[in-house]
mmCIF file of C-alpha atoms in Angstrom:
data_model
loop_
_atom_site.group_PDB
_atom_site.id
_atom_site.type_symbol
_atom_site.label_atom_id
_atom_site.label_comp_id
_atom_site.label_asym_id
_atom_site.label_seq_id
_atom_site.Cartn_x
_atom_site.Cartn_y
_atom_site.Cartn_z
ATOM 1 C CA UNK Z 148 49.903 33.739 -6.528
ATOM 2 C CA UNK Z 149 46.270 33.244 -6.728
ATOM 3 C CA UNK Z 150 44.559 29.620 -6.622
ATOM 4 C CA UNK Z 151 41.186 28.529 -7.059
ATOM 5 C CA UNK Z 152 40.196 25.999 -4.606
ATOM 6 C CA UNK Z 153 37.177 24.584 -6.968
ATOM 7 C CA UNK Z 154 38.702 25.234 -10.168
ATOM 8 C CA UNK Z 155 38.613 22.013 -12.622
ATOM 9 C CA UNK Z 156 42.587 22.551 -12.641
ATOM 10 C CA UNK Z 157 44.476 20.927 -9.926
ATOM 11 C CA UNK Z 158 45.664 23.143 -7.525
ATOM 12 C CA UNK Z 159 49.556 22.040 -8.091
ATOM 13 C CA UNK Z 160 49.125 23.094 -11.964
ATOM 14 C CA UNK Z 161 47.558 26.123 -10.794
ATOM 15 C CA UNK Z 162 50.894 27.142 -9.014
ATOM 16 C CA UNK Z 163 52.985 25.702 -11.455
ATOM 17 C CA UNK Z 164 51.382 27.178 -14.292
ATOM 18 C CA UNK Z 165 51.537 30.997 -12.662
ATOM 19 C CA UNK Z 166 55.604 30.188 -11.477
ATOM 20 C CA UNK Z 167 56.294 29.166 -14.741
ATOM 21 C CA UNK Z 168 54.500 32.690 -16.569
ATOM 22 C CA UNK Z 169 56.687 34.365 -14.169
ATOM 23 C CA UNK Z 170 59.604 33.006 -15.133
ATOM 24 C CA UNK Z 171 59.026 33.374 -18.959
ATOM 25 C CA UNK Z 172 58.232 36.998 -18.787
ATOM 26 C CA UNK Z 173 61.004 37.826 -16.276
ATOM 27 C CA UNK Z 174 59.483 38.178 -12.978
ATOM 28 C CA UNK Z 175 61.200 35.486 -11.713
ATOM 29 C CA UNK Z 176 65.093 35.856 -12.724
ATOM 30 C CA UNK Z 177 67.748 33.438 -12.921
ATOM 31 C CA UNK Z 178 69.183 33.123 -9.302
ATOM 32 C CA UNK Z 179 65.930 34.099 -7.820
ATOM 33 C CA UNK Z 180 64.627 31.822 -4.823
ATOM 34 C CA UNK Z 181 60.872 30.365 -4.660
ATOM 35 C CA UNK Z 182 59.082 30.749 -1.758
ATOM 36 C CA UNK Z 183 59.821 27.514 0.772
ATOM 37 C CA UNK Z 184 57.441 24.806 0.272
ATOM 38 C CA UNK Z 185 55.726 24.727 3.821
ATOM 39 C CA UNK Z 186 55.739 28.783 3.713
ATOM 40 C CA UNK Z 187 53.771 28.793 0.230
ATOM 41 C CA UNK Z 188 51.135 26.309 1.633
ATOM 42 C CA UNK Z 189 50.650 28.135 4.870
ATOM 43 C CA UNK Z 190 50.098 31.563 2.646
ATOM 44 C CA UNK Z 191 48.072 29.635 0.128
ATOM 45 C CA UNK Z 192 46.034 27.625 2.720
ATOM 46 C CA UNK Z 193 46.667 24.137 1.021
ATOM 47 C CA UNK Z 194 48.810 20.973 2.199
ATOM 48 C CA UNK Z 195 52.044 21.263 2.021
ATOM 49 C CA UNK Z 196 52.020 17.850 -0.711
ATOM 50 C CA UNK Z 197 50.139 19.883 -3.201
ATOM 51 C CA UNK Z 198 53.147 22.460 -2.966
ATOM 52 C CA UNK Z 199 55.834 20.311 -3.259
ATOM 53 C CA UNK Z 200 54.175 18.437 -6.434
ATOM 54 C CA UNK Z 201 53.989 21.882 -7.807
ATOM 55 C CA UNK Z 202 57.755 22.257 -7.441
ATOM 56 C CA UNK Z 203 58.710 18.889 -8.554
ATOM 57 C CA UNK Z 204 56.685 19.438 -11.931
ATOM 58 C CA UNK Z 205 58.780 22.386 -12.606
ATOM 59 C CA UNK Z 206 61.679 21.198 -11.617
ATOM 60 C CA UNK Z 207 61.489 17.907 -14.298
ATOM 61 C CA UNK Z 208 60.976 20.775 -16.928
ATOM 62 C CA UNK Z 209 63.972 22.410 -15.952
ATOM 63 C CA UNK Z 210 62.743 25.258 -14.807
ATOM 64 C CA UNK Z 211 63.910 25.674 -11.373
ATOM 65 C CA UNK Z 212 66.445 23.297 -9.080
ATOM 66 C CA UNK Z 213 66.291 22.295 -5.696
ATOM 67 C CA UNK Z 214 69.546 23.516 -3.728
ATOM 68 C CA UNK Z 215 70.596 21.487 -0.508
ATOM 69 C CA UNK Z 216 69.094 23.416 2.464
ATOM 70 C CA UNK Z 217 67.913 26.339 0.837
ATOM 71 C CA UNK Z 218 65.051 25.517 -1.020
ATOM 72 C CA UNK Z 219 64.360 25.912 -4.808
ATOM 73 C CA UNK Z 220 66.556 28.260 -7.270
ATOM 74 C CA UNK Z 221 65.330 29.315 -10.975
ATOM 75 C CA UNK Z 222 67.423 27.793 -13.545
ATOM 76 C CA UNK Z 223 68.777 29.950 -16.258
ATOM 77 C CA UNK Z 224 66.540 29.960 -18.792
ATOM 78 C CA UNK Z 225 67.799 28.973 -22.371
ATOM 79 C CA UNK Z 226 66.178 31.716 -24.596
ATOM 80 C CA UNK Z 227 65.684 29.805 -27.546
ATOM 81 C CA UNK Z 228 63.741 27.315 -25.343
ATOM 82 C CA UNK Z 229 61.677 29.897 -24.120
ATOM 83 C CA UNK Z 230 60.677 31.367 -26.923
ATOM 84 C CA UNK Z 231 59.804 28.017 -28.341
ATOM 85 C CA UNK Z 232 57.745 27.487 -25.688
ATOM 86 C CA UNK Z 233 56.098 30.755 -26.621
ATOM 87 C CA UNK Z 234 55.467 29.776 -29.848
ATOM 88 C CA UNK Z 235 53.886 26.372 -29.185
ATOM 89 C CA UNK Z 236 51.652 28.418 -27.119
ATOM 90 C CA UNK Z 237 51.154 31.553 -30.007
ATOM 91 C CA UNK Z 238 50.456 28.064 -32.182
ATOM 92 C CA UNK Z 239 47.655 26.672 -29.989
ATOM 93 C CA UNK Z 240 46.148 30.127 -29.417
ATOM 94 C CA UNK Z 241 45.914 30.741 -33.266
ATOM 95 C CA UNK Z 242 44.429 27.223 -33.791
ATOM 96 C CA UNK Z 243 41.244 27.982 -31.320
ATOM 97 C CA UNK Z 244 40.972 31.272 -33.150
ATOM 98 C CA UNK Z 245 41.024 29.363 -36.078
ATOM 99 C CA UNK Z 246 38.283 26.956 -34.891
ATOM 100 C CA UNK Z 247 36.167 29.811 -33.718
ATOM 101 C CA UNK Z 248 36.217 31.671 -37.004
ATOM 102 C CA UNK Z 249 35.344 28.374 -38.696
ATOM 103 C CA UNK Z 250 32.136 28.292 -36.288
ATOM 104 C CA UNK Z 251 31.572 31.411 -36.588
ATOM 105 C CA UNK Z 252 31.876 31.520 -40.858
ATOM 106 C CA UNK Z 253 34.615 33.956 -40.874
ATOM 107 C CA UNK Z 254 37.069 33.625 -43.414
ATOM 108 C CA UNK Z 255 40.468 33.805 -43.538
ATOM 109 C CA UNK Z 256 40.876 37.376 -44.707
ATOM 110 C CA UNK Z 257 38.365 38.374 -42.704
ATOM 111 C CA UNK Z 258 40.112 36.448 -39.811
ATOM 112 C CA UNK Z 259 43.559 37.999 -40.700
ATOM 113 C CA UNK Z 260 41.683 41.380 -41.144
ATOM 114 C CA UNK Z 261 40.918 41.201 -37.373
ATOM 115 C CA UNK Z 262 44.384 39.990 -36.238
ATOM 116 C CA UNK Z 263 45.643 42.752 -37.987
ATOM 117 C CA UNK Z 264 43.021 45.225 -36.448
ATOM 118 C CA UNK Z 265 43.748 43.765 -32.593
ATOM 119 C CA UNK Z 266 47.680 43.903 -33.478
ATOM 120 C CA UNK Z 267 46.981 47.665 -33.907
ATOM 121 C CA UNK Z 268 45.309 48.633 -30.947
ATOM 122 C CA UNK Z 269 47.822 46.845 -28.749
ATOM 123 C CA UNK M 254 60.693 7.456 3.149
ATOM 124 C CA UNK M 255 61.964 9.508 5.916
ATOM 125 C CA UNK M 256 59.966 8.919 8.875
ATOM 126 C CA UNK M 257 59.253 10.270 11.992
ATOM 127 C CA UNK M 258 57.371 7.279 13.401
ATOM 128 C CA UNK M 259 57.338 3.525 12.114
ATOM 129 C CA UNK M 260 55.264 1.153 13.599
ATOM 130 C CA UNK M 261 56.055 -3.003 12.879
ATOM 131 C CA UNK M 262 53.496 -5.410 14.078
ATOM 132 C CA UNK M 263 51.710 -3.270 16.173
ATOM 133 C CA UNK M 264 48.616 -4.921 17.694
ATOM 134 C CA UNK M 265 46.479 -4.386 20.604
ATOM 135 C CA UNK M 266 43.794 -6.741 21.558
ATOM 136 C CA UNK M 267 40.541 -6.329 23.167
ATOM 137 C CA UNK M 268 37.856 -9.043 24.079
ATOM 138 C CA UNK M 269 35.958 -7.974 21.280
ATOM 139 C CA UNK M 270 38.224 -5.836 18.795
ATOM 140 C CA UNK M 271 41.784 -6.169 17.528
ATOM 141 C CA UNK M 272 43.975 -3.473 16.635
ATOM 142 C CA UNK M 273 46.531 -4.847 14.007
ATOM 143 C CA UNK M 274 49.234 -6.159 13.555
ATOM 144 C CA UNK M 275 50.005 -2.803 11.965
ATOM 145 C CA UNK M 276 53.074 -2.011 10.001
ATOM 146 C CA UNK M 277 53.177 1.602 8.840
ATOM 147 C CA UNK M 278 55.414 4.912 9.059
ATOM 148 C CA UNK M 279 54.730 8.529 9.271
ATOM 149 C CA UNK M 280 56.502 11.068 7.143
ATOM 150 C CA UNK M 281 58.915 13.557 8.704
ATOM 151 C CA UNK M 282 57.958 16.711 8.096
ATOM 152 C CA UNK M 283 53.950 16.392 6.860
ATOM 153 C CA UNK M 284 50.445 16.458 8.287
ATOM 154 C CA UNK M 285 49.116 12.778 7.825
ATOM 155 C CA UNK M 286 45.320 12.118 8.506
ATOM 156 C CA UNK M 287 44.303 8.810 9.643
ATOM 157 C CA UNK M 288 40.875 8.346 8.448
ATOM 158 C CA UNK M 289 38.438 5.905 9.124
ATOM 159 C CA UNK M 290 35.174 5.438 10.137
ATOM 160 C CA UNK M 291 33.835 5.421 13.878
ATOM 161 C CA UNK M 292 35.274 2.082 15.213
ATOM 162 C CA UNK M 293 37.944 1.759 12.842
ATOM 163 C CA UNK M 294 40.477 1.827 15.244
ATOM 164 C CA UNK M 295 41.461 5.382 15.047
ATOM 165 C CA UNK M 296 41.823 6.210 18.595
ATOM 166 C CA UNK M 297 42.862 2.999 19.888
ATOM 167 C CA UNK M 298 45.937 3.583 17.438
ATOM 168 C CA UNK M 299 46.441 7.006 18.818
ATOM 169 C CA UNK M 300 46.385 5.981 22.516
ATOM 170 C CA UNK M 301 48.890 3.181 21.713
ATOM 171 C CA UNK M 302 50.923 6.066 19.921
ATOM 172 C CA UNK M 303 51.263 7.997 22.703
ATOM 173 C CA UNK M 304 51.468 5.361 25.467
ATOM 174 C CA UNK M 305 47.940 6.076 27.157
ATOM 175 C CA UNK M 306 47.559 2.345 26.381
ATOM 176 C CA UNK M 307 50.011 -0.551 25.733
ATOM 177 C CA UNK M 308 50.427 -2.445 23.073
ATOM 178 C CA UNK M 309 49.539 -6.055 23.455
ATOM 179 C CA UNK M 310 52.536 -6.410 20.714
ATOM 180 C CA UNK M 311 54.426 -5.040 18.114
ATOM 181 C CA UNK M 312 57.015 -2.058 18.401
ATOM 182 C CA UNK M 313 57.055 1.461 17.347
ATOM 183 C CA UNK M 314 60.444 3.993 16.928
ATOM 184 C CA UNK M 315 60.036 7.238 17.658
ATOM 185 C CA UNK M 316 62.418 10.043 15.844
ATOM 186 C CA UNK M 317 64.212 7.187 14.330
ATOM 187 C CA UNK M 318 66.158 5.668 17.477
ATOM 188 C CA UNK M 319 63.469 5.700 20.715
ATOM 189 C CA UNK M 320 61.327 2.905 21.204
ATOM 190 C CA UNK M 321 60.104 3.497 24.581
ATOM 191 C CA UNK M 322 57.371 6.191 24.944
ATOM 192 C CA UNK M 323 57.612 5.959 28.670
ATOM 193 C CA UNK M 324 60.569 8.012 28.170
ATOM 194 C CA UNK M 325 60.383 11.598 29.623
ATOM 195 C CA UNK M 326 62.622 12.840 26.319
ATOM 196 C CA UNK M 327 60.123 11.126 24.180
ATOM 197 C CA UNK M 328 57.066 12.283 25.675
ATOM 198 C CA UNK M 329 58.234 16.026 25.974
ATOM 199 C CA UNK M 330 58.609 15.735 21.799
ATOM 200 C CA UNK M 331 55.100 14.618 21.408
ATOM 201 C CA UNK M 332 51.950 16.886 21.915
ATOM 202 C CA UNK M 333 48.937 14.616 22.326
ATOM 203 C CA UNK M 334 45.493 15.552 22.358
ATOM 204 C CA UNK M 335 42.510 13.430 23.042
ATOM 205 C CA UNK M 336 39.277 13.639 21.415
ATOM 206 C CA UNK M 337 37.382 13.305 24.633
ATOM 207 C CA UNK M 338 37.764 14.795 27.785
ATOM 208 C CA UNK M 339 41.210 14.191 28.924
ATOM 209 C CA UNK M 340 41.389 16.222 32.054
ATOM 210 C CA UNK M 341 39.710 15.537 34.727
ATOM 211 C CA UNK M 342 35.948 17.200 34.938
ATOM 212 C CA UNK M 343 36.459 19.126 37.940
ATOM 213 C CA UNK M 344 39.667 20.773 36.405
ATOM 214 C CA UNK M 345 39.934 24.597 35.672
ATOM 215 C CA UNK M 346 42.367 26.083 32.852
ATOM 216 C CA UNK M 347 44.141 27.081 35.768
ATOM 217 C CA UNK M 348 44.856 23.575 36.471
ATOM 218 C CA UNK M 349 45.438 22.558 32.906
ATOM 219 C CA UNK M 350 48.238 25.383 33.206
ATOM 220 C CA UNK M 351 49.784 23.933 36.425
ATOM 221 C CA UNK M 352 49.540 20.226 35.506
ATOM 222 C CA UNK M 353 51.229 21.027 32.207
ATOM 223 C CA UNK M 354 54.109 23.038 33.932
ATOM 224 C CA UNK M 355 55.049 19.789 35.968
ATOM 225 C CA UNK M 356 54.817 17.981 33.281
ATOM 226 C CA UNK M 357 56.699 19.669 30.750
ATOM 227 C CA UNK M 358 59.672 21.983 30.620
ATOM 228 C CA UNK M 359 58.744 23.180 27.319
ATOM 229 C CA UNK M 360 55.411 24.312 28.439
ATOM 230 C CA UNK M 361 55.008 28.036 28.026
ATOM 231 C CA UNK M 362 52.128 29.375 30.621
ATOM 232 C CA UNK M 363 52.261 33.137 28.592
ATOM 233 C CA UNK M 364 51.584 31.250 24.990
ATOM 234 C CA UNK M 365 49.293 29.157 26.602
ATOM 235 C CA UNK M 366 47.399 32.510 27.906
ATOM 236 C CA UNK M 367 47.674 34.078 24.255
ATOM 237 C CA UNK M 368 46.282 30.598 22.704
ATOM 238 C CA UNK M 369 42.951 30.767 24.735
ATOM 239 C CA UNK M 370 42.843 34.152 24.183
ATOM 240 C CA UNK M 371 42.930 33.579 20.804
ATOM 241 C CA UNK M 372 40.972 30.465 20.643
ATOM 242 C CA UNK M 373 38.352 32.572 22.814
ATOM 243 C CA UNK M 374 38.563 29.842 25.765
ATOM 244 C CA UNK M 375 38.885 30.405 29.633
ATOM 245 C CA UNK M 376 42.718 30.904 30.583
ATOM 246 C CA UNK M 377 44.530 30.274 33.719
ATOM 247 C CA UNK M 378 43.814 34.071 34.792
ATOM 248 C CA UNK M 379 40.213 33.996 33.883
ATOM 249 C CA UNK M 380 37.927 34.910 36.636
ATOM 250 C CA UNK M 381 35.555 32.375 37.848
ATOM 251 C CA UNK M 382 36.961 29.917 35.260
ATOM 252 C CA UNK M 383 34.519 27.150 34.429
ATOM 253 C CA UNK M 384 35.623 23.097 35.387
ATOM 254 C CA UNK M 385 35.964 20.772 32.282
ATOM 255 C CA UNK M 386 32.100 19.265 33.023
ATOM 256 C CA UNK M 387 30.619 22.669 32.499
ATOM 257 C CA UNK M 388 32.231 23.129 29.307
ATOM 258 C CA UNK M 389 31.066 22.321 25.738
ATOM 259 C CA UNK M 390 33.150 19.693 23.757
ATOM 260 C CA UNK M 391 34.241 22.060 21.350
ATOM 261 C CA UNK M 392 35.778 24.357 24.616
ATOM 262 C CA UNK M 393 37.204 21.197 25.696
ATOM 263 C CA UNK M 394 38.933 20.505 22.353
ATOM 264 C CA UNK M 395 40.352 24.296 22.064
ATOM 265 C CA UNK M 396 41.670 24.049 25.935
ATOM 266 C CA UNK M 397 43.515 20.973 24.572
ATOM 267 C CA UNK M 398 45.164 22.202 21.709
ATOM 268 C CA UNK M 399 45.876 25.520 23.489
ATOM 269 C CA UNK M 400 47.905 23.493 26.001
ATOM 270 C CA UNK M 401 49.776 21.489 23.028
ATOM 271 C CA UNK M 402 50.610 24.573 21.167
ATOM 272 C CA UNK M 403 51.767 26.131 24.258
ATOM 273 C CA UNK M 404 54.498 23.410 24.169
ATOM 274 C CA UNK M 405 57.978 22.954 21.999
ATOM 275 C CA UNK M 406 57.170 19.476 20.379
ATOM 276 C CA UNK M 407 58.444 17.841 17.170
ATOM 277 C CA UNK M 408 55.364 15.723 16.570
ATOM 278 C CA UNK M 409 51.864 16.082 17.273
ATOM 279 C CA UNK M 410 49.497 13.500 17.695
ATOM 280 C CA UNK M 411 45.792 15.026 17.552
ATOM 281 C CA UNK M 412 42.723 12.601 18.033
ATOM 282 C CA UNK M 413 39.903 14.128 16.034
ATOM 283 C CA UNK M 414 40.736 17.584 16.727
ATOM 284 C CA UNK M 415 38.039 18.979 14.038
ATOM 285 C CA UNK M 416 35.303 16.935 14.910
ATOM 286 C CA UNK M 417 33.944 19.212 17.784
ATOM 287 C CA UNK M 418 34.977 22.453 16.523
ATOM 288 C CA UNK M 419 32.561 25.094 14.580
ATOM 289 C CA UNK M 420 33.582 25.683 10.987
ATOM 290 C CA UNK M 421 35.445 28.927 11.633
ATOM 291 C CA UNK M 422 37.310 27.384 14.415
ATOM 292 C CA UNK M 423 37.984 24.194 12.005
ATOM 293 C CA UNK M 424 39.474 26.911 9.609
ATOM 294 C CA UNK M 425 42.120 28.064 12.129
ATOM 295 C CA UNK M 426 42.889 24.961 13.359
ATOM 296 C CA UNK M 427 44.027 23.995 9.815
ATOM 297 C CA UNK M 428 46.001 27.203 9.599
ATOM 298 C CA UNK M 429 47.490 26.584 12.847
ATOM 299 C CA UNK M 430 48.489 23.387 11.637
ATOM 300 C CA UNK M 431 50.338 24.294 8.519
ATOM 301 C CA UNK M 432 52.073 27.077 10.436
ATOM 302 C CA UNK M 433 53.424 24.490 12.541
ATOM 303 C CA UNK M 434 54.621 22.585 10.050
ATOM 304 C CA UNK M 435 56.204 25.959 8.255
ATOM 305 C CA UNK M 436 57.709 26.447 11.622
ATOM 306 C CA UNK M 437 59.361 23.162 11.916
ATOM 307 C CA UNK M 438 60.744 23.382 8.288
ATOM 308 C CA UNK M 439 60.161 20.202 7.461
ATOM 309 C CA UNK M 440 61.557 18.941 11.077
ATOM 310 C CA UNK M 441 58.182 18.966 12.571
ATOM 311 C CA UNK M 442 55.404 16.409 12.222
ATOM 312 C CA UNK M 443 51.920 16.373 12.676
ATOM 313 C CA UNK M 444 49.271 12.900 12.667
ATOM 314 C CA UNK M 445 45.327 13.807 13.046
ATOM 315 C CA UNK M 446 42.474 11.400 13.035
ATOM 316 C CA UNK M 447 39.217 12.081 11.377
ATOM 317 C CA UNK M 448 36.085 10.743 10.352
ATOM 318 C CA UNK M 449 35.357 13.465 8.041
ATOM 319 C CA UNK M 450 38.251 14.448 5.972
ATOM 320 C CA UNK M 451 36.164 17.086 3.970
ATOM 321 C CA UNK M 452 36.634 19.205 6.590
ATOM 322 C CA UNK M 453 40.452 18.751 6.832
ATOM 323 C CA UNK M 454 41.071 18.054 2.964
ATOM 324 C CA UNK M 455 43.961 21.079 2.526
ATOM 325 C CA UNK M 456 45.838 19.941 5.769
ATOM 326 C CA UNK M 457 46.433 16.763 5.009
ATOM 327 C CA UNK M 458 50.112 15.583 3.323
ATOM 328 C CA UNK M 459 49.306 11.715 3.525
ATOM 329 C CA UNK M 460 46.885 9.272 4.519
ATOM 330 C CA UNK M 461 46.284 6.355 6.303
ATOM 331 C CA UNK M 462 42.795 4.804 5.534
ATOM 332 C CA UNK M 463 41.790 2.405 8.361
ATOM 333 C CA UNK M 464 38.821 -0.238 8.904
ATOM 334 C CA UNK M 465 38.265 -2.780 11.386
ATOM 335 C CA UNK M 466 41.715 -2.577 12.881
ATOM 336 C CA UNK M 467 43.174 -2.491 9.884
ATOM 337 C CA UNK M 468 45.298 -0.396 7.165
ATOM 338 C CA UNK M 469 43.850 -0.637 4.005
ATOM 339 C CA UNK M 470 45.563 2.002 1.954
ATOM 340 C CA UNK M 471 48.213 4.604 3.074
ATOM 341 C CA UNK M 472 50.245 6.907 0.894
ATOM 342 C CA UNK M 473 50.983 10.704 -0.318
ATOM 343 C CA UNK M 474 47.782 12.257 -0.952
ATOM 344 C CA UNK M 475 48.510 13.434 -4.308
ATOM 345 C CA UNK M 476 50.020 9.780 -5.280
ATOM 346 C CA UNK M 477 46.541 8.359 -4.188
ATOM 347 C CA UNK M 478 45.239 11.190 -6.101
ATOM 348 C CA UNK M 479 46.820 9.694 -9.281
ATOM 349 C CA UNK M 480 46.634 5.963 -8.673
ATOM 350 C CA UNK M 481 42.507 5.838 -8.344
ATOM 351 C CA UNK M 482 39.796 7.484 -10.260
ATOM 352 C CA UNK M 483 35.997 8.136 -9.771
ATOM 353 C CA UNK M 484 34.193 6.348 -12.670
ATOM 354 C CA UNK M 485 30.657 7.792 -13.501
ATOM 355 C CA UNK M 486 28.493 6.250 -15.996
ATOM 356 C CA UNK M 487 24.973 5.804 -17.074
ATOM 357 C CA UNK M 488 23.020 2.932 -15.458
ATOM 358 C CA UNK M 489 22.843 0.979 -18.376
ATOM 359 C CA UNK M 490 26.650 0.648 -18.676
ATOM 360 C CA UNK M 491 26.818 -0.498 -15.275
ATOM 361 C CA UNK M 492 26.857 -4.129 -16.216
ATOM 362 C CA UNK M 493 29.566 -4.259 -18.299
ATOM 363 C CA UNK M 494 31.779 -1.673 -16.350
ATOM 364 C CA UNK M 495 31.431 -3.267 -12.927
ATOM 365 C CA UNK M 496 33.920 -6.011 -12.893
ATOM 366 C CA UNK M 497 36.272 -2.504 -13.406
ATOM 367 C CA UNK M 498 34.890 -0.771 -10.301
ATOM 368 C CA UNK M 499 36.278 -1.311 -6.397
ATOM 369 C CA UNK M 500 33.430 0.242 -4.730
ATOM 370 C CA UNK M 501 29.743 0.562 -6.283
ATOM 371 C CA UNK M 502 26.907 2.564 -6.066
ATOM 372 C CA UNK M 503 24.159 2.554 -8.437
ATOM 373 C CA UNK M 504 20.453 3.890 -8.998
ATOM 374 C CA UNK M 505 18.231 3.604 -11.516
ATOM 375 C CA UNK M 506 19.992 6.575 -13.168
ATOM 376 C CA UNK M 507 23.332 6.202 -12.742
ATOM 377 C CA UNK M 508 26.304 4.702 -11.512
ATOM 378 C CA UNK M 509 29.936 6.015 -9.652
ATOM 379 C CA UNK M 510 32.261 3.776 -7.891
ATOM 380 C CA UNK M 511 36.387 4.118 -7.156
ATOM 381 C CA UNK M 512 38.335 2.522 -9.874
ATOM 382 C CA UNK M 513 42.144 2.481 -10.191
ATOM 383 C CA UNK M 514 43.410 5.321 -12.581
ATOM 384 C CA UNK M 515 45.048 2.298 -14.867
ATOM 385 C CA UNK M 516 41.782 1.414 -15.675
ATOM 386 C CA UNK M 517 40.637 4.931 -16.961
ATOM 387 C CA UNK M 518 40.835 4.174 -20.620
ATOM 388 C CA UNK M 519 39.055 0.887 -20.633
ATOM 389 C CA UNK M 520 36.347 2.495 -18.702
ATOM 390 C CA UNK M 521 36.214 5.261 -21.121
ATOM 391 C CA UNK M 522 36.119 2.751 -24.108
ATOM 392 C CA UNK M 523 32.912 1.499 -22.262
ATOM 393 C CA UNK M 524 31.602 4.870 -22.238
ATOM 394 C CA UNK M 525 32.059 5.675 -18.582
ATOM 395 C CA UNK M 526 33.451 8.791 -17.459
ATOM 396 C CA UNK M 527 35.974 9.706 -14.921
ATOM 397 C CA UNK M 528 37.349 12.049 -12.926
ATOM 398 C CA UNK M 529 40.350 12.944 -10.029
ATOM 399 C CA UNK M 530 38.736 12.535 -6.850
ATOM 400 C CA UNK M 531 38.876 14.635 -4.211
ATOM 401 C CA UNK M 532 40.298 13.252 -0.440
ATOM 402 C CA UNK M 533 36.897 13.141 0.914
ATOM 403 C CA UNK M 534 35.587 10.664 -2.190
ATOM 404 C CA UNK M 535 38.857 8.832 -1.994
ATOM 405 C CA UNK M 536 37.679 7.992 1.593
ATOM 406 C CA UNK M 537 34.376 7.306 0.920
ATOM 407 C CA UNK M 538 35.345 4.685 -2.010
ATOM 408 C CA UNK M 539 38.238 3.066 -0.311
ATOM 409 C CA UNK M 540 35.937 2.419 3.118
ATOM 410 C CA UNK M 541 33.226 1.237 0.931
ATOM 411 C CA UNK M 542 35.549 -1.279 -0.931
ATOM 412 C CA UNK M 543 36.905 -2.339 2.254
ATOM 413 C CA UNK M 544 33.164 -2.941 3.764
ATOM 414 C CA UNK M 545 32.105 -4.799 0.186
ATOM 415 C CA UNK M 546 35.084 -6.752 0.539
ATOM 416 C CA UNK M 547 35.423 -7.480 4.156
#
């Protein structure tokens, strides 16, 4: 976990985003506990309320849930939902790629070739 | 709100200044910042809450049940730290340790010694310790903080703890405040006053803004950051936008001001940009608004 204090992205969004990533790629598994709100605030040198807001956002999105007296636990993740979220992200990135390609005067064929090339390198 | 302290109609009258009547709550498990200009009444409020001075009228409930600050059991749970010299001028760290030991059951002399060493000031075993009058404001504050943190408390009330400290020491203070909240696991709370919130922006969870003895706004910092925006525009657009601004600052090139977030779209239609405020920007906007509408 790392946060930037002077970023354009609010700190609570940075925190929520990183936990979301950890949950999506399995680094945080179902049943795992997130660090305590005040403990994380202490480590990240930020206010408690900012950390709390990040956890509230993740709760609203159904990724985690509060457990009385024990903190926040990672919810069982719906595989379809996770895939759906990845798909949305992918679409968004491709959209950006297409936009950049158009700006640079790169046609469809060239773009597809680039993707093929990059896919092979991976 | 689960509050550690509730004030109802709290009033302190002086011949030339009146604090209140104030109604407010301090949330349990968080750090609350009292923000206001010099002379806003922050110290009067803190001293009233801590029983250093008596309220003219009104009532304060501590820890959900007690209302008498004279009671030793309540004082034992509150760690009070004055902004100016609180201990007698002739006292040294040793005198402080002795008096704290007499006054508070939970005062831990070894902890005090360790804290003094960490904060780089005289401790009770320093040879030839300096009396208070020979110490800088910063050193006096460090000693007061060491004395408070060497006790077991549930509520810290600190008057301008950051003001006399250098940047490095202030950073350590913020660390220690977060540590206190963490160790308290949601049960311990902090109130601190400041006229320069930029220094302690990341140590404040809840904010109470004061102007001329009144509370002008209060809330959790993240909620306040959602409620308000800082509007920025070109000077030419000022006249059509100014009715949406709460505070006004304009020169021949640009203008800015505090506005309600709900007006962001309308401002955008007028060609005015907005950004989420930092706590510092929010403070300036709100205090300016109070000054303009006083």
